[in-house]
Tab-separated table of C-alpha atoms and ligand atoms in Angstrom:
chain	number	residue	atom	x	y	z
A	244	MET	CA	6.709	7.900	18.000
A	245	VAL	CA	3.832	6.113	16.291
A	246	PRO	CA	2.724	2.875	17.967
A	247	VAL	CA	3.493	0.003	15.632
A	248	PRO	CA	2.306	-3.598	15.908
A	249	ARG	CA	4.859	-6.299	16.577
A	250	ARG	CA	4.495	-9.783	15.283
A	251	VAL	CA	3.887	-12.092	18.226
A	252	SER	CA	5.318	-15.561	17.812
A	253	ALA	CA	3.156	-18.532	18.675
A	254	ARG	CA	6.018	-20.059	20.579
A	255	SER	CA	8.469	-19.200	23.257
A	256	ARG	CA	8.731	-15.512	22.371
A	257	ALA	CA	5.678	-14.956	24.549
A	258	SER	CA	7.128	-16.872	27.486
A	259	ALA	CA	9.267	-15.324	30.157
A	260	SER	CA	12.134	-17.644	29.309
A	261	PRO	CA	14.899	-16.011	27.276
A	262	GLU	CA	15.646	-19.429	25.751
A	263	LEU	CA	14.724	-19.964	22.113
A	264	PRO	CA	12.991	-23.254	21.210
A	265	GLY	CA	15.064	-25.986	19.557
A	266	PRO	CA	15.036	-25.949	15.748
A	267	ASP	CA	12.484	-28.056	13.891
A	268	TRP	CA	14.711	-28.185	10.848
A	269	VAL	CA	18.162	-27.140	9.757
A	270	LEU	CA	19.231	-25.442	6.516
A	271	ALA	CA	22.903	-26.175	5.883
A	272	GLY	CA	25.092	-24.618	3.196
A	273	ARG	CA	27.642	-21.854	2.932
A	274	GLY	CA	27.090	-18.372	4.277
A	275	LEU	CA	28.846	-15.106	4.999
A	276	VAL	CA	30.449	-15.189	8.434
A	277	ASP	CA	32.620	-12.181	9.289
A	278	GLY	CA	32.731	-11.289	5.614
A	279	HIS	CA	33.875	-14.730	4.408
A	280	LEU	CA	31.978	-17.664	2.928
A	281	GLN	CA	32.038	-20.541	5.368
A	282	PRO	CA	29.906	-23.630	6.028
A	283	ILE	CA	26.884	-22.582	8.111
A	284	GLU	CA	23.874	-24.273	9.639
A	285	ILE	CA	20.689	-22.355	10.326
A	286	GLY	CA	18.219	-23.822	12.834
A	287	ILE	CA	14.631	-22.830	12.023
A	288	SER	CA	11.534	-23.298	14.209
A	289	ASP	CA	8.139	-24.313	12.835
A	290	ASP	CA	6.927	-20.731	13.163
A	291	GLY	CA	9.635	-19.611	10.736
A	292	THR	CA	12.104	-17.997	13.130
A	293	ILE	CA	15.883	-18.478	13.114
A	294	VAL	CA	16.474	-20.087	16.527
A	295	ALA	CA	19.988	-21.521	16.204
A	296	LEU	CA	23.182	-20.808	14.269
A	297	GLY	CA	26.353	-22.838	14.305
A	298	ARG	CA	27.696	-26.248	13.394
A	299	ASP	CA	26.392	-29.767	14.047
A	300	LEU	CA	22.905	-28.552	14.908
A	301	HIS	CA	20.359	-31.247	15.736
A	302	ALA	CA	16.798	-31.195	14.445
A	303	PRO	CA	14.194	-33.657	13.128
A	304	GLU	CA	14.788	-32.479	9.552
A	305	ARG	CA	17.767	-31.232	7.607
A	306	HIS	CA	18.159	-29.656	4.148
A	307	ASP	CA	21.755	-29.504	2.972
A	308	VAL	CA	22.396	-27.320	-0.083
A	309	GLY	CA	26.097	-28.205	-0.211
A	310	GLU	CA	28.272	-25.541	-1.817
A	311	SER	CA	25.330	-23.239	-2.506
A	312	VAL	CA	25.200	-19.977	-0.585
A	313	VAL	CA	22.434	-19.079	1.869
A	314	LEU	CA	21.616	-15.362	1.994
A	315	PRO	CA	18.868	-13.315	3.618
A	316	SER	CA	16.174	-12.259	1.135
A	317	ALA	CA	16.400	-8.688	-0.142
A	318	THR	CA	14.334	-5.656	0.894
A	319	ASP	CA	13.378	-3.410	-2.034
A	320	LEU	CA	12.494	0.096	-0.832
A	321	HIS	CA	11.106	1.261	-4.169
A	322	VAL	CA	8.501	-0.453	-6.379
A	323	HIS	CA	5.490	0.779	-8.334
A	324	PHE	CA	2.988	-2.070	-8.580
A	325	ARG	CA	0.387	0.315	-10.085
A	326	ASP	CA	-2.407	-1.194	-8.004
A	327	PRO	CA	-4.977	0.416	-7.990
A	328	GLY	CA	-5.165	2.380	-11.206
A	329	GLY	CA	-3.193	-0.016	-13.363
A	330	PRO	CA	-3.447	-0.850	-16.105
A	331	ALA	CA	-3.697	-4.224	-14.341
A	332	ASP	CA	-2.388	-6.109	-17.369
A	333	VAL	CA	0.906	-4.196	-16.970
A	334	GLU	CA	1.432	-4.817	-13.241
A	335	ASN	CA	-0.449	-5.511	-9.997
A	336	PHE	CA	0.294	-6.769	-6.482
A	337	ALA	CA	-0.214	-10.455	-7.312
A	338	ALA	CA	2.134	-10.502	-10.314
A	339	GLY	CA	4.649	-8.013	-8.927
A	340	THR	CA	5.206	-9.906	-5.690
A	341	ILE	CA	5.745	-13.188	-7.582
A	342	GLU	CA	8.408	-11.394	-9.651
A	343	ALA	CA	9.908	-10.182	-6.361
A	344	ALA	CA	9.921	-13.716	-4.903
A	345	LEU	CA	11.642	-15.103	-8.015
A	346	GLY	CA	14.179	-12.273	-7.909
A	347	GLY	CA	15.069	-12.918	-4.258
A	348	VAL	CA	13.177	-9.951	-2.785
A	349	GLY	CA	11.265	-10.811	0.414
A	350	LEU	CA	9.834	-7.362	1.219
A	351	VAL	CA	8.779	-4.623	-1.187
A	352	ALA	CA	7.885	-1.028	-0.324
A	353	ASP	CA	5.161	0.128	-2.725
A	354	MET	CA	5.084	3.769	-3.791
A	355	PRO	CA	1.956	5.903	-3.246
A	356	ASN	CA	1.684	7.596	-6.665
A	357	THR	CA	-1.017	5.232	-7.847
A	358	ARG	CA	-4.335	6.403	-9.293
A	359	PRO	CA	-5.614	7.687	-6.928
A	360	ALA	CA	-2.542	8.628	-4.885
A	361	VAL	CA	-2.393	7.377	-1.263
A	362	THR	CA	-2.991	10.628	0.619
A	363	ASP	CA	-5.316	9.586	3.464
A	364	ALA	CA	-6.449	6.638	5.578
A	365	SER	CA	-9.221	5.477	3.254
A	366	ARG	CA	-6.896	5.229	0.260
A	367	LEU	CA	-4.310	3.454	2.379
A	368	GLU	CA	-6.994	1.036	3.516
A	369	GLU	CA	-8.113	0.474	-0.060
A	370	LYS	CA	-4.552	-0.456	-0.982
A	371	ARG	CA	-4.132	-2.695	2.043
A	372	ALA	CA	-7.253	-4.618	0.957
A	373	ARG	CA	-5.601	-5.224	-2.418
A	374	VAL	CA	-2.524	-6.715	-0.726
A	375	THR	CA	-4.237	-9.045	1.729
A	376	GLY	CA	-4.520	-12.570	0.361
A	377	ARG	CA	-2.875	-11.643	-2.925
A	378	THR	CA	0.848	-11.197	-2.409
A	379	ALA	CA	3.698	-13.686	-2.532
A	380	VAL	CA	5.963	-11.583	-0.294
A	381	ASP	CA	5.474	-8.957	2.401
A	382	VAL	CA	4.610	-5.394	1.443
A	383	LEU	CA	5.156	-2.034	3.099
A	384	LEU	CA	2.885	0.762	1.880
A	385	TYR	CA	4.067	4.324	1.366
A	386	GLY	CA	1.741	7.273	1.919
A	387	ALA	CA	2.141	10.410	-0.219
A	388	LEU	CA	3.326	13.558	1.557
A	389	THR	CA	1.606	16.447	-0.252
A	390	ALA	CA	0.226	19.822	0.807
A	391	THR	CA	-3.234	18.247	1.154
A	392	SER	CA	-2.293	14.791	2.553
A	393	ARG	CA	-3.800	13.679	5.889
A	394	VAL	CA	-0.424	12.940	7.460
A	395	ASP	CA	-2.047	12.365	10.878
A	396	GLN	CA	-4.081	9.504	9.372
A	397	LEU	CA	-1.192	8.121	7.334
A	398	ALA	CA	0.997	8.080	10.462
A	399	MET	CA	-1.301	5.469	11.986
A	400	ALA	CA	-1.348	3.133	8.975
A	401	ALA	CA	1.409	3.719	6.402
A	402	GLY	CA	4.878	2.142	6.479
A	403	ALA	CA	6.692	5.262	5.275
A	404	LEU	CA	6.061	8.561	3.501
A	405	LYS	CA	7.123	9.666	0.018
A	406	LEU	CA	7.660	13.247	-1.064
A	407	TYR	CA	7.796	14.085	-4.794
A	408	LEU	CA	9.489	17.389	-5.593
A	409	SER	CA	8.615	17.096	-9.306
A	410	PRO	CA	5.239	16.179	-10.852
A	411	THR	CA	4.357	12.464	-11.044
A	412	THR	CA	1.349	10.198	-11.521
A	413	GLY	CA	-1.368	11.166	-9.024
A	414	VAL	CA	0.745	14.048	-7.628
A	415	GLU	CA	0.429	16.655	-10.369
A	416	ARG	CA	1.327	19.636	-8.182
A	417	PRO	CA	4.623	19.215	-6.324
A	418	PRO	CA	5.278	21.559	-3.368
A	419	THR	CA	6.707	25.023	-3.896
A	420	ARG	CA	10.110	25.749	-2.345
A	421	ALA	CA	8.377	27.646	0.426
A	422	GLU	CA	6.241	24.602	1.300
A	423	ILE	CA	9.118	22.136	1.631
A	424	PRO	CA	10.230	22.940	5.232
A	425	GLY	CA	6.670	22.609	6.542
A	426	LEU	CA	6.211	19.248	4.811
A	427	LEU	CA	9.481	17.959	6.271
A	428	GLN	CA	8.309	19.087	9.736
A	429	ARG	CA	5.063	17.169	9.315
A	430	ALA	CA	6.961	14.065	8.201
A	431	ALA	CA	9.244	14.291	11.239
A	432	ALA	CA	6.248	14.669	13.576
A	433	SER	CA	4.600	11.564	12.054
A	434	GLY	CA	7.476	9.340	13.215
A	435	LEU	CA	7.469	7.626	9.807
A	436	PRO	CA	10.566	7.364	7.600
A	437	LEU	CA	10.503	9.715	4.589
A	438	THR	CA	11.791	8.996	1.080
A	439	VAL	CA	12.263	11.978	-1.243
A	440	HIS	CA	12.242	12.033	-5.040
A	441	ALA	CA	14.678	14.920	-5.360
A	442	GLU	CA	14.562	16.786	-8.667
A	443	ASP	CA	13.939	20.539	-8.891
A	444	PRO	CA	11.479	21.060	-11.792
A	445	ALA	CA	12.473	24.744	-12.003
A	446	GLN	CA	15.733	23.496	-13.564
A	447	PHE	CA	14.102	21.262	-16.185
A	448	VAL	CA	14.477	22.333	-19.824
A	449	LEU	CA	11.625	20.531	-21.567
A	450	GLU	CA	11.475	22.620	-24.774
A	451	PRO	CA	12.187	21.625	-27.482
A	452	PRO	CA	10.864	18.168	-26.547
A	453	PRO	CA	13.698	15.686	-25.810
A	454	THR	CA	13.964	13.017	-28.503
A	455	SER	CA	16.746	10.769	-27.159
A	456	LEU	CA	18.214	9.491	-23.887
A	457	SER	CA	20.945	12.156	-24.161
A	458	ASP	CA	18.312	14.869	-24.620
A	459	TRP	CA	16.450	13.498	-21.590
A	460	ASP	CA	19.599	13.758	-19.480
A	461	ARG	CA	20.034	17.381	-20.611
A	462	ALA	CA	16.338	18.145	-19.998
A	463	ARG	CA	16.434	16.863	-16.391
A	464	PRO	CA	20.132	17.383	-15.558
A	465	TRP	CA	21.964	16.098	-12.501
A	466	THR	CA	22.166	19.711	-11.296
A	467	ALA	CA	18.352	19.674	-10.867
A	468	GLU	CA	18.823	16.655	-8.615
A	469	ALA	CA	21.695	18.268	-6.691
A	470	ALA	CA	19.689	21.475	-6.104
A	471	ALA	CA	16.697	19.576	-4.713
A	472	VAL	CA	18.930	17.478	-2.459
A	473	GLU	CA	20.518	20.648	-1.017
A	474	GLU	CA	17.101	22.164	-0.442
A	475	VAL	CA	15.894	19.127	1.507
A	476	ILE	CA	19.097	18.664	3.516
A	477	ALA	CA	18.997	22.328	4.564
A	478	ALA	CA	15.370	22.105	5.738
A	479	ALA	CA	15.354	18.601	7.281
A	480	PRO	CA	14.586	18.526	11.029
A	481	ARG	CA	17.185	16.596	13.014
A	482	GLU	CA	14.712	13.899	14.100
A	483	LEU	CA	13.514	13.129	10.554
A	484	ARG	CA	14.430	9.666	9.257
A	485	LEU	CA	15.360	10.770	5.727
A	486	HIS	CA	16.198	8.786	2.586
A	487	PHE	CA	16.790	9.927	-1.003
A	488	ALA	CA	15.480	7.791	-3.869
A	489	HIS	CA	17.467	6.797	-6.992
A	490	VAL	CA	20.606	8.935	-6.726
A	491	THR	CA	22.274	9.094	-10.166
A	492	SER	CA	25.559	10.832	-9.411
A	493	ALA	CA	28.496	9.936	-7.163
A	494	ARG	CA	28.883	13.632	-6.253
A	495	ILE	CA	25.330	13.783	-4.942
A	496	ALA	CA	25.755	10.458	-3.159
A	497	GLU	CA	28.793	11.755	-1.313
A	498	ARG	CA	26.948	14.936	-0.360
A	499	ILE	CA	24.044	12.987	1.162
A	500	ALA	CA	26.395	10.617	2.964
A	501	LYS	CA	28.251	13.596	4.463
A	502	ALA	CA	24.950	14.979	5.768
A	503	GLY	CA	24.308	11.610	7.441
A	504	HIS	CA	21.138	10.608	5.554
A	505	SER	CA	20.199	7.387	3.794
A	506	PHE	CA	19.887	6.971	0.017
A	507	GLU	CA	19.570	4.393	-2.712
A	508	ALA	CA	20.854	3.699	-6.211
A	509	SER	CA	18.903	1.718	-8.798
A	510	PRO	CA	20.271	-1.025	-11.076
A	511	HIS	CA	19.619	1.014	-14.220
A	512	HIS	CA	21.701	3.957	-13.011
A	513	LEU	CA	24.471	1.566	-11.936
A	514	LEU	CA	24.504	-0.545	-15.109
A	515	LEU	CA	23.048	1.532	-17.970
A	516	SER	CA	23.910	4.970	-19.363
A	517	ARG	CA	22.340	7.376	-21.842
A	518	ALA	CA	24.502	5.601	-24.469
A	519	SER	CA	22.143	2.603	-24.121
A	520	LYS	CA	20.613	1.479	-27.408
A	521	VAL	CA	17.298	0.639	-25.718
A	522	GLY	CA	15.744	4.032	-26.637
A	523	PRO	CA	12.492	5.131	-24.969
A	524	ARG	CA	12.300	1.869	-23.001
A	525	ALA	CA	15.247	3.235	-20.975
A	526	LYS	CA	13.525	6.582	-20.359
A	527	VAL	CA	13.424	6.894	-16.573
A	528	ASN	CA	13.218	9.650	-13.925
A	529	PRO	CA	15.751	10.840	-13.034
A	530	PRO	CA	17.348	10.112	-16.431
A	531	LEU	CA	20.204	7.759	-17.241
A	532	ARG	CA	23.424	9.792	-17.156
A	533	SER	CA	26.674	9.701	-19.145
A	534	GLU	CA	28.829	6.583	-19.227
A	535	GLY	CA	31.448	8.399	-17.106
A	536	GLU	CA	28.857	9.326	-14.474
A	537	ARG	CA	27.545	5.740	-14.445
A	538	ALA	CA	31.064	4.361	-13.994
A	539	HIS	CA	31.677	6.678	-11.000
A	540	LEU	CA	28.390	5.657	-9.404
A	541	TRP	CA	29.247	1.969	-9.872
A	542	GLU	CA	32.694	2.503	-8.414
A	543	LEU	CA	31.202	4.115	-5.317
A	544	PHE	CA	28.681	1.276	-4.981
A	545	ALA	CA	31.393	-1.375	-5.287
A	546	LEU	CA	33.378	0.442	-2.560
A	547	GLY	CA	30.391	0.268	-0.199
A	548	GLY	CA	29.674	4.010	-0.463
A	549	ILE	CA	25.992	3.619	-1.365
A	550	PRO	CA	23.916	2.273	1.527
A	551	CYS	CA	20.893	0.899	-0.342
A	552	LEU	CA	20.076	-0.786	-3.619
A	553	ALA	CA	16.457	-0.323	-4.795
A	554	SER	CA	14.814	-1.359	-8.049
A	555	ASP	CA	12.473	1.577	-8.811
A	556	HIS	CA	10.451	-1.134	-10.562
A	557	ALA	CA	8.021	0.868	-12.739
A	558	PRO	CA	6.748	-1.188	-15.672
A	559	HIS	CA	4.843	0.074	-18.687
A	560	ALA	CA	3.386	-1.894	-21.602
A	561	ALA	CA	5.825	-2.320	-24.496
A	562	SER	CA	3.229	-0.647	-26.721
A	563	ALA	CA	3.280	2.431	-24.462
A	564	LYS	CA	7.095	2.598	-24.521
A	565	ASP	CA	7.736	1.821	-28.205
A	566	VAL	CA	6.559	5.215	-29.435
A	567	ALA	CA	8.164	8.546	-30.288
A	568	PHE	CA	10.507	9.490	-27.415
A	569	PRO	CA	8.546	12.505	-26.100
A	570	LEU	CA	5.368	10.405	-25.817
A	571	ALA	CA	6.915	7.473	-23.910
A	572	PRO	CA	6.209	7.308	-20.142
A	573	SER	CA	9.160	7.022	-17.733
A	574	GLY	CA	10.036	3.826	-15.868
A	575	MET	CA	11.178	0.250	-16.432
A	576	PRO	CA	10.607	-3.147	-14.754
A	577	ASN	CA	13.376	-4.250	-12.389
A	578	VAL	CA	12.212	-6.109	-9.273
A	579	GLU	CA	12.874	-9.605	-10.666
A	580	THR	CA	16.252	-8.752	-12.210
A	581	MET	CA	17.801	-6.410	-9.597
A	582	LEU	CA	19.431	-8.999	-7.349
A	583	PRO	CA	20.258	-11.520	-10.152
A	584	LEU	CA	22.124	-8.796	-12.099
A	585	LEU	CA	24.171	-7.886	-9.029
A	586	LEU	CA	24.811	-11.510	-8.008
A	587	ALA	CA	26.273	-11.990	-11.502
A	588	LYS	CA	28.579	-9.034	-10.797
A	589	VAL	CA	29.720	-10.805	-7.627
A	590	ARG	CA	30.499	-13.937	-9.607
A	591	ALA	CA	32.372	-11.846	-12.193
A	592	GLY	CA	34.589	-10.523	-9.396
A	593	GLU	CA	33.362	-6.931	-9.819
A	594	LEU	CA	31.483	-6.709	-6.507
A	595	ASP	CA	32.051	-8.053	-3.013
A	596	LEU	CA	29.209	-10.274	-1.743
A	597	ALA	CA	29.283	-8.676	1.720
A	598	ARG	CA	28.852	-5.215	0.139
A	599	LEU	CA	25.923	-6.466	-1.925
A	600	THR	CA	24.165	-8.041	1.069
A	601	ALA	CA	24.643	-4.814	3.051
A	602	ALA	CA	23.036	-2.731	0.282
A	603	ALA	CA	20.295	-5.121	-0.846
A	604	MET	CA	19.342	-6.746	2.451
A	605	ASP	CA	20.654	-5.269	5.695
A	606	ARG	CA	20.692	-1.482	5.278
A	607	PRO	CA	17.269	-1.111	3.591
A	608	SER	CA	15.696	-3.374	6.232
A	609	ARG	CA	17.171	-1.292	9.047
A	610	TRP	CA	16.082	1.959	7.433
A	611	ILE	CA	12.490	0.778	7.178
A	612	GLY	CA	12.543	-0.739	10.691
A	613	GLN	CA	12.259	-4.434	9.794
A	614	PRO	CA	13.894	-7.260	11.782
A	615	ARG	CA	15.217	-8.941	8.629
A	616	GLY	CA	18.004	-8.723	6.096
A	617	ARG	CA	20.542	-10.615	8.204
A	618	ILE	CA	20.966	-14.238	9.187
A	619	ALA	CA	20.568	-13.606	12.901
A	620	LEU	CA	18.913	-15.247	15.899
A	621	GLY	CA	15.328	-14.128	16.353
A	622	HIS	CA	14.998	-12.933	12.738
A	623	ARG	CA	12.459	-14.500	10.446
A	624	ALA	CA	13.846	-17.250	8.240
A	625	ASP	CA	13.427	-15.212	5.043
A	626	LEU	CA	16.269	-16.794	3.135
A	627	LEU	CA	17.619	-17.472	-0.351
A	628	VAL	CA	19.687	-20.341	-1.688
A	629	VAL	CA	22.009	-19.166	-4.477
A	630	ASP	CA	24.115	-21.397	-6.692
A	631	PHE	CA	26.787	-19.124	-8.143
A	632	ARG	CA	27.531	-21.686	-10.884
A	633	SER	CA	24.063	-21.348	-12.412
A	634	ARG	CA	24.157	-18.096	-14.312
A	635	ARG	CA	21.964	-17.517	-17.301
A	636	LYS	CA	21.348	-14.862	-19.909
A	637	ILE	CA	18.421	-12.663	-18.922
A	638	THR	CA	15.686	-12.697	-21.525
A	639	ALA	CA	12.179	-11.256	-21.287
A	640	GLY	CA	10.602	-14.607	-22.214
A	641	ASP	CA	11.955	-16.144	-18.982
A	642	LEU	CA	10.786	-13.284	-16.768
A	643	HIS	CA	7.363	-12.923	-15.157
A	644	ALA	CA	6.485	-9.225	-15.462
A	645	PRO	CA	3.206	-8.930	-17.409
A	646	CYS	CA	4.716	-6.033	-19.399
A	647	GLY	CA	6.881	-8.645	-21.154
A	648	TRP	CA	10.152	-6.761	-21.670
A	649	THR	CA	13.388	-5.878	-19.889
A	650	ALA	CA	16.095	-3.291	-20.585
A	651	PHE	CA	18.614	-5.936	-19.439
A	652	GLU	CA	18.039	-8.381	-22.307
A	653	GLY	CA	21.186	-10.504	-22.739
A	654	TYR	CA	22.780	-9.472	-19.416
A	655	GLU	CA	24.090	-12.229	-17.118
A	656	GLY	CA	21.876	-13.048	-14.151
A	657	ILE	CA	22.068	-15.436	-11.199
A	658	PHE	CA	18.561	-16.146	-9.935
A	659	PRO	CA	17.983	-17.700	-6.493
A	660	ARG	CA	17.319	-21.422	-6.709
A	661	GLU	CA	15.246	-21.408	-3.533
A	662	HIS	CA	13.490	-18.673	-1.572
A	663	TYR	CA	12.076	-19.220	1.928
A	664	ARG	CA	9.439	-16.980	3.478
A	665	ALA	CA	9.301	-17.508	7.279
A	666	GLY	CA	10.894	-20.921	6.769
A	667	GLU	CA	8.418	-21.929	4.055
A	668	ARG	CA	9.746	-22.558	0.574
A	669	ILE	CA	8.108	-20.278	-2.004
A	670	VAL	CA	10.619	-20.756	-4.842
A	671	LEU	CA	12.134	-24.106	-5.828
A	672	ALA	CA	14.444	-24.646	-8.811
A	673	GLY	CA	13.663	-21.106	-9.914
A	674	GLU	CA	9.887	-21.736	-10.009
A	675	TYR	CA	7.361	-20.005	-7.763
A	676	ILE	CA	5.549	-22.613	-5.627
A	677	GLY	CA	4.153	-20.416	-2.828
A	678	THR	CA	0.721	-19.250	-1.772
A	679	PRO	CA	-0.293	-15.567	-1.507
A	680	THR	CA	0.248	-15.132	2.227
A	681	GLY	CA	2.281	-11.908	2.203
A	682	VAL	CA	1.237	-9.333	4.781
A	683	VAL	CA	1.455	-5.570	5.165
A	684	ARG	CA	4.373	-4.568	7.386
A	685	ARG	CA	4.963	-1.407	9.380
A	686	PRO	CA	8.199	-0.093	10.895
A	687	GLU	CA	9.278	-1.692	14.170
A	688	PHE	CA	11.729	0.840	15.525
A	689	ALA	CA	13.039	0.242	19.016
A	690	ALA	CA	11.488	2.762	21.388
B	767	ZN	ZN1	9.924	5.521	-8.476
């Protein structure tokens, strides 16, 4: 296993005493206890750790949010902040992490298919330098697993690995079928978690060029996804910590779950279908599926059958998207709207809050080896305050992505009113008030 740094607390964590220090302040509101909303009090130390939970806690300061709900901040396993390589006016670490903070996401995992792709230690280091001093929330950096990647170097510095089985930005040549088992072996030996973009390009039908969302679904069908998933499951070493990105079909989800691996679904595959009127702006990889397929995927998510929710935030300029369908790049912005869209579904009675917090906070944090995503003693006080009465219509003008558009225009959203990072408030009344003190995180798996 790769040695990973642990955050050392300035206070009693270093002492031999198992006792936690008394809280310096208390956040009181309602929270999920045993699956039900109940009054809770969270005692937080000055170093931003949760040191007490219960009722009638004593501390020098107290912040009572009344009926509002206190939740852990979300962990988003899948963002493309396009930094370096840009274009920077479409997205970058500074802007993207402010969007994350406003959307209730406290940790983002940034994908390696930037220009250039993150394939060795120097490129990882270059990316790390772009994060330090610039990000509103914490960041975990993926390294790219390709035939020519320096996996030995990435193992010492990256937070996870990403394998693309179809061509993408910076990774123009995906592995052949024969190369896949060897790559999975190298990932397992690195000790890092591995996320796979599973689509088999041999099953793509790209001629004649697709001109609509329905064509796009036919060009990159769910069967291409299913075939790639089978290929990877069959070749995966037992010790590999394996996760599949953006699963679009309930059938595939159930297959992965049966094999005992992790996976994610993205808000656009849960909420939008190829019947969407958004046109090329909703062109994504893998494609939006039929309305029936979407409904099945949502049903499985609402039943708790999908472990992780991830945004696959991948913005492009409106001018790049509003062109003839074959020319439009794939991807849409999502990191600011992911949790608000789903919180609105909770309020509408279509989704259980405990299921949402499992998929958006707890399970992704565990998969990536982070002590967060739950309101628990010893965890960092990375917390949200949500007022379920304050829903609003999502509109691009109110969002903060430099690309300036959203495929969820007019959808209901519930945005966190407050967001705390290690006990420090970075969002108040829906406005970002923090400083760029986010850090690069690495997995902290128990030995
Ligand atoms: Zn992606």
